XYZ file of C-alpha atoms in Angstrom:
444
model
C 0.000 0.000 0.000
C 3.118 2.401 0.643
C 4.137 1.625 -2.536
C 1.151 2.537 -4.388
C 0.479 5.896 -2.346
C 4.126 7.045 -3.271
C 3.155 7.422 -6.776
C 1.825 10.991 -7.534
C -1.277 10.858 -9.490
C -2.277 11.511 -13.254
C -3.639 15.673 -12.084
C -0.177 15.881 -10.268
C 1.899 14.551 -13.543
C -0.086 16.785 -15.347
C 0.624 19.541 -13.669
C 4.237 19.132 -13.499
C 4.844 18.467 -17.438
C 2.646 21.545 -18.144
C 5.285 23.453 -16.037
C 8.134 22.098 -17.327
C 6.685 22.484 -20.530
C 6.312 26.350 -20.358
C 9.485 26.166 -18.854
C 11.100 25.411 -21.554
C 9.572 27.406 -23.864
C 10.393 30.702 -21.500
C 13.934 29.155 -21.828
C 14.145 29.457 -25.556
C 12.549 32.298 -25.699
C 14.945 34.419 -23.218
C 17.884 32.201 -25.209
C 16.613 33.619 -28.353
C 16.753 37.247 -26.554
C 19.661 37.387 -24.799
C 22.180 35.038 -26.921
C 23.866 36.426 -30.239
C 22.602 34.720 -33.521
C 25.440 33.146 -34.570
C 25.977 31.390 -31.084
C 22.599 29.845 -31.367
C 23.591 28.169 -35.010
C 27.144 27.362 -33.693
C 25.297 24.911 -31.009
C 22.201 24.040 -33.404
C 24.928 23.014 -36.088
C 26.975 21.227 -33.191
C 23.834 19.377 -32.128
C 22.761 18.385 -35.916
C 26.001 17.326 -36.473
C 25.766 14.934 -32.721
C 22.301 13.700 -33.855
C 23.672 12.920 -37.444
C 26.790 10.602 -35.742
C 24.437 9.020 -33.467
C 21.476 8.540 -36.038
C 22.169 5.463 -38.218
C 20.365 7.031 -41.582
C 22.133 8.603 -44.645
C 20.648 11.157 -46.422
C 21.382 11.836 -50.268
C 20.031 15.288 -51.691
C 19.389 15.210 -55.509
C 18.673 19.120 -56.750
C 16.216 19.991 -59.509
C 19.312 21.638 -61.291
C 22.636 22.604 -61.033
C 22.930 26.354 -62.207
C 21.178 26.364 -65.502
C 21.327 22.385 -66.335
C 18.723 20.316 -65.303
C 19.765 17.238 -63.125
C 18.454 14.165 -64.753
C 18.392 12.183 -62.052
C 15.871 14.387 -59.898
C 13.248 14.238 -63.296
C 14.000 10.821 -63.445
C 12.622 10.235 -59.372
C 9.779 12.517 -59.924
C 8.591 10.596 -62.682
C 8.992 6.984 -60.389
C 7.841 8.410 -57.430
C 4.731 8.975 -59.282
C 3.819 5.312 -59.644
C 4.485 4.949 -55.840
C 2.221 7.255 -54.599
C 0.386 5.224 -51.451
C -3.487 5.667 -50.588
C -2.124 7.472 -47.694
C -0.555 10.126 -49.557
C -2.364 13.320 -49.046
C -1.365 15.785 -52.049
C -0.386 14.632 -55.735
C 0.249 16.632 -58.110
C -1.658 16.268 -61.641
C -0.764 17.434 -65.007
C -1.437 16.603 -68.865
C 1.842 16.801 -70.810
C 2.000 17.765 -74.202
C 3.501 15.307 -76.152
C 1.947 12.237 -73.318
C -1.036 10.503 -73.761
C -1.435 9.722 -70.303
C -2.281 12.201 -66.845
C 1.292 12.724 -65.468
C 1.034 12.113 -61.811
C 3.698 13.649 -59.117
C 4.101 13.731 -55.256
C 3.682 17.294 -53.756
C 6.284 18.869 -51.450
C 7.035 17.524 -47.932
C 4.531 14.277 -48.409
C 7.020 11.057 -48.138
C 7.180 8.305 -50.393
C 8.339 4.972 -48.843
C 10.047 2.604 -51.798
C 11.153 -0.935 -51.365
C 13.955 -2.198 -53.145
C 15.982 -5.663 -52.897
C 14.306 -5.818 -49.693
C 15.950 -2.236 -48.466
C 13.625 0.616 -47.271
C 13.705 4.239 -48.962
C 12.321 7.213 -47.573
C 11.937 9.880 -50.098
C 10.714 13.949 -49.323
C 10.080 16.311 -52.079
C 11.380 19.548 -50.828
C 11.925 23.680 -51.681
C 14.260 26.592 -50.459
C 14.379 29.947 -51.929
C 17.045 31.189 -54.058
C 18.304 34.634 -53.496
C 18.597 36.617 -56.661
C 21.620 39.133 -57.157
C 21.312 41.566 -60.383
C 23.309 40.076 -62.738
C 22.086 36.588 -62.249
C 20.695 34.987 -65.389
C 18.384 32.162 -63.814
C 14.836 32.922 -63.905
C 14.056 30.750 -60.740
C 13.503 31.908 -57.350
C 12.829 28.602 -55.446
C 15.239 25.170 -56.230
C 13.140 21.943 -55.511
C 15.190 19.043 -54.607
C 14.823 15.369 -52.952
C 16.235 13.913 -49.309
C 16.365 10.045 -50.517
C 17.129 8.795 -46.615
C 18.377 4.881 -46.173
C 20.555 2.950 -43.905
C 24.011 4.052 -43.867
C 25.466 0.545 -44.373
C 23.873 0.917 -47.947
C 25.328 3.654 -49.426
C 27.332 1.589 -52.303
C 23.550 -0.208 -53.609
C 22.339 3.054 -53.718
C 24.675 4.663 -55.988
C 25.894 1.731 -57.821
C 22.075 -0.099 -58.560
C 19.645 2.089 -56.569
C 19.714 4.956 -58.677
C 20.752 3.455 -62.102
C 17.818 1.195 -61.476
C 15.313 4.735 -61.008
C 17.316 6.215 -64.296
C 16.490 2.918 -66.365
C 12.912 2.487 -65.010
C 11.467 6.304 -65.147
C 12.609 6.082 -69.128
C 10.714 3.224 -69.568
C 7.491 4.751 -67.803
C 7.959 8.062 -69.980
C 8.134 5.690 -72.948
C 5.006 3.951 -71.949
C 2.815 6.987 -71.464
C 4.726 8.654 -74.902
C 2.506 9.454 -77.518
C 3.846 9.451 -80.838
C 4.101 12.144 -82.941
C 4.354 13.473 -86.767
C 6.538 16.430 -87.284
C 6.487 18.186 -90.298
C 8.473 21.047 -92.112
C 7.734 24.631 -91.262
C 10.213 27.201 -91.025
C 8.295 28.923 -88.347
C 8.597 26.530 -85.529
C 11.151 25.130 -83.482
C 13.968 24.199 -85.719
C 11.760 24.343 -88.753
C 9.751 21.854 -87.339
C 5.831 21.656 -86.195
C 4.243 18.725 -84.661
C 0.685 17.042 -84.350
C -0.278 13.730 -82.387
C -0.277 10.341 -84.514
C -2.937 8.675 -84.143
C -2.665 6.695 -87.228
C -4.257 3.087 -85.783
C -1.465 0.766 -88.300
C 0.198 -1.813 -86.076
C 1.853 -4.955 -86.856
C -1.421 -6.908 -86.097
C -2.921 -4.869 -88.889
C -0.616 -4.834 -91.526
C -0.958 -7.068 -94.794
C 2.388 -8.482 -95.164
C 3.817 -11.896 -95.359
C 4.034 -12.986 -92.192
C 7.928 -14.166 -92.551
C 8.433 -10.634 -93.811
C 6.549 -9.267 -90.975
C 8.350 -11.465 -88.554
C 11.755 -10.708 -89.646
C 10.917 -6.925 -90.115
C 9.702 -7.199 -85.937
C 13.316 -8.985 -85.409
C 15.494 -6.278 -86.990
C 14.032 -3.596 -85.140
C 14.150 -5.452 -82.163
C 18.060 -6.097 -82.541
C 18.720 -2.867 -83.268
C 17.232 -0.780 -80.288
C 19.020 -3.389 -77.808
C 22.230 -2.736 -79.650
C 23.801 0.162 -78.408
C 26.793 -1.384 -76.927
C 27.123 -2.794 -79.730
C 27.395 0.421 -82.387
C 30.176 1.985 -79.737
C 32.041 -1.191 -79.709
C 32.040 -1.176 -83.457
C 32.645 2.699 -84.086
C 29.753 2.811 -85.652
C 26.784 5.493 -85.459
C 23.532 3.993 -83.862
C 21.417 4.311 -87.056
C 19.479 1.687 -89.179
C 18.056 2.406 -92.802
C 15.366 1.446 -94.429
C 14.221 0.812 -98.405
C 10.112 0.508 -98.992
C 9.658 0.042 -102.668
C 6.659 -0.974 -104.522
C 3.444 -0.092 -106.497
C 1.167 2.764 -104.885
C -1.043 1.046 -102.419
C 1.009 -1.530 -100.909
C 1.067 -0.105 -97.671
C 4.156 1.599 -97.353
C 3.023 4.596 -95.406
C 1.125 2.299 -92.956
C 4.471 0.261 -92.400
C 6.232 3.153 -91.629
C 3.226 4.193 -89.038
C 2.802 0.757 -87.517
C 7.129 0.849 -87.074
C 6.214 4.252 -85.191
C 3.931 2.812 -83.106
C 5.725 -0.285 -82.055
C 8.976 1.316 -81.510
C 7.032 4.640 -79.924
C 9.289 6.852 -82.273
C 8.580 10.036 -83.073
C 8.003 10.874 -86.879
C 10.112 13.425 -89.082
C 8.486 13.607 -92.549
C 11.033 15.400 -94.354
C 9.680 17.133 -97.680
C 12.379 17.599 -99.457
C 10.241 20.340 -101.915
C 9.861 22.209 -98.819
C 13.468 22.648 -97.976
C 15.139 25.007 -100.041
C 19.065 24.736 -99.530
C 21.232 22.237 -98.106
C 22.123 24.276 -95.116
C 18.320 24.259 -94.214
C 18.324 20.928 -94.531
C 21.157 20.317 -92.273
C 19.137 22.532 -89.878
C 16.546 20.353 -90.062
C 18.389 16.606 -89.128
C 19.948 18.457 -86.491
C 16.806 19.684 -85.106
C 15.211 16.055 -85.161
C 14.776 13.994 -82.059
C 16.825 10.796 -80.770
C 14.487 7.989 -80.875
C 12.823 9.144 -84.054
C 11.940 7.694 -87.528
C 13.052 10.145 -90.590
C 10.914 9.472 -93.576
C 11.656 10.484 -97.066
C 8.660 9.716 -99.182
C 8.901 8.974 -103.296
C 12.491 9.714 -103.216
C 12.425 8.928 -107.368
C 10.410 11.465 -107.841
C 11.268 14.096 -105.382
C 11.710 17.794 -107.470
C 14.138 19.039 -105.123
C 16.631 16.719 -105.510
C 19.031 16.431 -108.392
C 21.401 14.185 -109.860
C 24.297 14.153 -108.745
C 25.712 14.521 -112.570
C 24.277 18.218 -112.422
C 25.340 19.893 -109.127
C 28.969 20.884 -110.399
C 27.417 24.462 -111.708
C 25.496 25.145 -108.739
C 26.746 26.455 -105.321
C 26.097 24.153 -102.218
C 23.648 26.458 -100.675
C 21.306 27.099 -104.243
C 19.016 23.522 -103.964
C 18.943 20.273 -102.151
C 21.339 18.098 -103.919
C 21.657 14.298 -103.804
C 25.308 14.322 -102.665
C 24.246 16.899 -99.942
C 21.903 14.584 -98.485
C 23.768 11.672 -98.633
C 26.310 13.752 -96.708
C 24.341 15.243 -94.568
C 22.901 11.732 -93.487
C 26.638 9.497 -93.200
C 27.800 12.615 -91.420
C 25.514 14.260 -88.711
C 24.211 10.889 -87.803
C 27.038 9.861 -86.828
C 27.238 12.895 -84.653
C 24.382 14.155 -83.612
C 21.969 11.748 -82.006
C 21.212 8.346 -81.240
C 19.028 5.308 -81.652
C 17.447 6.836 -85.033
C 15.606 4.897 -88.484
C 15.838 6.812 -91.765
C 12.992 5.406 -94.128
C 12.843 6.007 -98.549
C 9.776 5.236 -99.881
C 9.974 4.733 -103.481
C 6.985 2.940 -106.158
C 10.356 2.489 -108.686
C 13.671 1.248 -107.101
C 15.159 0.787 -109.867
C 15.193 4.804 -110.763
C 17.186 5.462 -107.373
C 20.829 6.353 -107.588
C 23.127 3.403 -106.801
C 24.757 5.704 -104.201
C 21.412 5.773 -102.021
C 21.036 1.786 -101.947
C 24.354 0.405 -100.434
C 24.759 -0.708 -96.392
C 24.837 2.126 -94.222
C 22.150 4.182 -95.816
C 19.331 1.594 -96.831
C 20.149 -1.406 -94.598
C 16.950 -3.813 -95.146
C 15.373 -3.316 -98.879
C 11.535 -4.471 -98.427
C 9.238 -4.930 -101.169
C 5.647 -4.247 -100.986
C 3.868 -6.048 -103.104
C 0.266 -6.718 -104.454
C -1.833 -8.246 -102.224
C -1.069 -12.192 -101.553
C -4.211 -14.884 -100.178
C -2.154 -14.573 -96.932
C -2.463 -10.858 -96.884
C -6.180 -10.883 -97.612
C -7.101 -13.450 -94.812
C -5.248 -10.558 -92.493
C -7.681 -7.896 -93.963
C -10.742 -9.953 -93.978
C -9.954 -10.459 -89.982
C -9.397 -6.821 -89.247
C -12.633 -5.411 -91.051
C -15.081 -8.081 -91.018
C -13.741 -10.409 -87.785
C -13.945 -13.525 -89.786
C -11.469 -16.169 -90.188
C -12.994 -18.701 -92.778
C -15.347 -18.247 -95.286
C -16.770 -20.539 -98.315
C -15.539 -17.367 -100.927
C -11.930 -17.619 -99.336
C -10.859 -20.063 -101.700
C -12.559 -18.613 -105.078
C -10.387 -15.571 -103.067
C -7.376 -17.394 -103.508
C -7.778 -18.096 -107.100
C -8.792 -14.557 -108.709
C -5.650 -13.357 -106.121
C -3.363 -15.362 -107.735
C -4.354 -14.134 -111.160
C -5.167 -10.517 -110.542
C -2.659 -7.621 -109.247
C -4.624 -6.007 -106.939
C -2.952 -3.679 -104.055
C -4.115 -4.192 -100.847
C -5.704 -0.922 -100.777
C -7.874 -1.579 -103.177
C -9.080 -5.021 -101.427
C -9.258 -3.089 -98.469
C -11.840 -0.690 -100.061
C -14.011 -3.260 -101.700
C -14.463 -5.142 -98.121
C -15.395 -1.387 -96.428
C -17.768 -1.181 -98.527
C -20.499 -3.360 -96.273
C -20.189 -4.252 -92.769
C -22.407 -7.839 -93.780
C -19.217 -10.343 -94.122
C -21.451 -11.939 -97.243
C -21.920 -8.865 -99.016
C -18.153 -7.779 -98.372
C -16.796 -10.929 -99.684
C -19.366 -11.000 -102.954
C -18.155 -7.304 -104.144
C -14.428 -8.421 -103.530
C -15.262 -11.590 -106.006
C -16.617 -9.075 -108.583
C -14.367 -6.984 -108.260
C -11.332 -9.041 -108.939
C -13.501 -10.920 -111.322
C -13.575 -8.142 -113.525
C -9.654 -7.517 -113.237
C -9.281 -10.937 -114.390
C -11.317 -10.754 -116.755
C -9.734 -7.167 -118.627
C -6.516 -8.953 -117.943
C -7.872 -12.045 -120.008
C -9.055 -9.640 -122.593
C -5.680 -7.601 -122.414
C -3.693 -10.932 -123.242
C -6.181 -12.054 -126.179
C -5.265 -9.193 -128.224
């Protein structure tokens, strides 16, 4: 019973915190008073730098910039942290991007973001200080965000060495995924003479009429070639891969080039050479052009603005867009400026193209598009009218190997009804009568 009355109660506890409490707080206050300023930070920075030897954490600041360069690796965090937002996070930050398809989602300042990697624990904190402005500084910026990553001390080395390559390598992937491709096209009053609008052309892989060994091996180059960086600066060579589409009007070539967009998630440069007007424009304009990006020279034959080679040696440099300036122009700056880039030529008559523009190094992979094969059809009669067999198919097969038709023009026939019987009887008509001028054609 002594025991228990010894112990002063909860009112008298109370009481006695409260005091000590205000107490303290009269304390600071007179120490604030009465001590000089820069005694209080000599002991606040002594007693940091105490807590910070006792306290078993490191803490790793990554700035939004450094002067006037922007620090990759803080844009690469904000875009991871984004997809580890908890449901107990209580501000996010929302915006729509541009050139995204996507919301772009963001953590707000001061709310922390736990992250879990090869079973270690990350704390991160979004944070802001103000940046004081003297009268000949050039930065716009009066506030520099930056992130506190905090993490046991012992793993300082995983951190550096895999932690943060690992945040680098996934946050380009996530910007990739949310991408949306666009087509950029000459005009010499935007951004390096080029303007841009969304692609939303719908041509994938899935879609395309090809032979599905072309289509395959087509998938398998690109492939190879986007995982081969090491590879290029091993070999000394620039990280480029060119491309030949030849064939009749029709065949698709525009909608390979598209679907190639789309799979890779390239951006599209389609360079009219009529709208260029020198070669120093046009060297403008491939510098100007984006890593990761398709450049697309269509009907190359027939192009206006570009001359023989035979006929430039009257003609300065700068007067017209000359064959040996583009050729130039391509072997050269690619192999300076930029990385991980596709140059297509679209032509409906390679044999007009000079023999300069066809060897390795500028047109890599020659592929023909062709009329439109039985296999290419059954690929065309899935995509518009979902079937997969049909009793016509094989009357199909027979006018297809006969007739030349493009798969445009079997793709219009079977657009023409949305009833899979009707569809199929116009495309038998159709090629019918093709077979049957042809028939006529060879009697005379």
């Amino acid at each position: 019973m002594e025991l228990f009355e010894s112990v002063p109660s909860s009112k008298a506890i109370l009481t006695a915190t409260t005091s000590l409490t205000a107490s303290v707080i009269l304390f600071r206050s007179i120490a604030s008073d009465l001590v000089p300023e820069t005694l209080q930070h000599f002991f606040s920075s002594r007693f940091q730098k105490l807590s910070n030897r006792l306290s078993s954490q490191l803490i790793v600041v990554i700035e939004e910039s450094e002067g006037l360069t922007s620090n990759q690796m803080f844009d690469a965090a904000n875009v991871y942290l984004g997809t580890k937002v908890s449901p107990w996070t209580q501000r996010i930050k929302v915006n729509k991007p541009d050139k995204d398809e996507e919301l772009a989602v963001t953590v707000d300042r001061y709310q922390e973001v736990t992250d879990c990697y090869e079973n270690v624990n990350f704390t991160w904190i979004l944070k802001s200080m103000g940046i004081k402005q003297s009268d000949k500084s050039s930065n716009p910026k009066t506030e520099l965000r930056y992130f506190e990553l905090s993490f046991h001390k012992k793993k300082k080395e995983m951190v550096l060495k895999s932690y943060l390559p690992y945040i680098l390598s996934r946050a380009k992937e996530i910007k990739e995924e949310k991408k949306a491709v666009r087509l950029h096209t000459v005009d010499y009053n935007g951004t390096d003479y080029w303007s841009s609008v969304v692609l939303n052309h719908p041509a994938t892989f899935d879609t395309m009429a090809m032979e599905p060994e072309m289509k395959k091996e087509l998938i398998e180059d690109l492939d190879m070639f986007v995982n081969r960086k090491d590879y290029y600066r091993r070999v000394g060579k620039a990280w480029k891969r060119g491309y030949l589409l030849y064939g009749p009007p029709g065949t698709g070539k525009s909608s390979l080039v598209a679907a190639m967009a789309n799979y890779l998630k390239f951006d599209v440069y389609d360079l009219d050479l009529r709208e260029v007007q020198c070669n120093s424009d046009l060297r403008r304009l491939l510098i100007g052009s984006a890593n990761r990006s398709i450049l697309v020279i269509e009907d190359i034959d027939c192009n206006v603005g570009l001359q023989n080679r035979e006929n430039e040696n009257d003609t300065s440099e700068d007067d017209k867009i000359t064959l040996s300036g583009l050729l130039n122009f391509i072997d050269g700056l690619w192999s300076s400026c930029g990385d991980e880039r596709i140059i297509v030529f679209t032509t409906n008559h390679k044999d007009r193209l000079d023999p300069a523009l066809l060897r390795p190094g500028r047109m890599d992979v020659h592929i023909e598009m062709s009329y439109c094969t039985f296999s290419g059809f059954r690929i065309l009669a899935s995509n518009y009218l979902k079937i997969e067999e049909h009793s016509k198919f094989r009357v199909i097969e027979n006018l297809l190997l006969k007739v030349k038709a493009t798969p445009a023009e079997v793709a219009g026939e079977l657009m023409k009804s949305n009833n899979a019987e009707i569809a199929l009887e116009n495309l038998v008509k159709y090629l019918s009568k093709q077979n049957a001028l042809l028939t006529e054609t060879d009697g005379h």
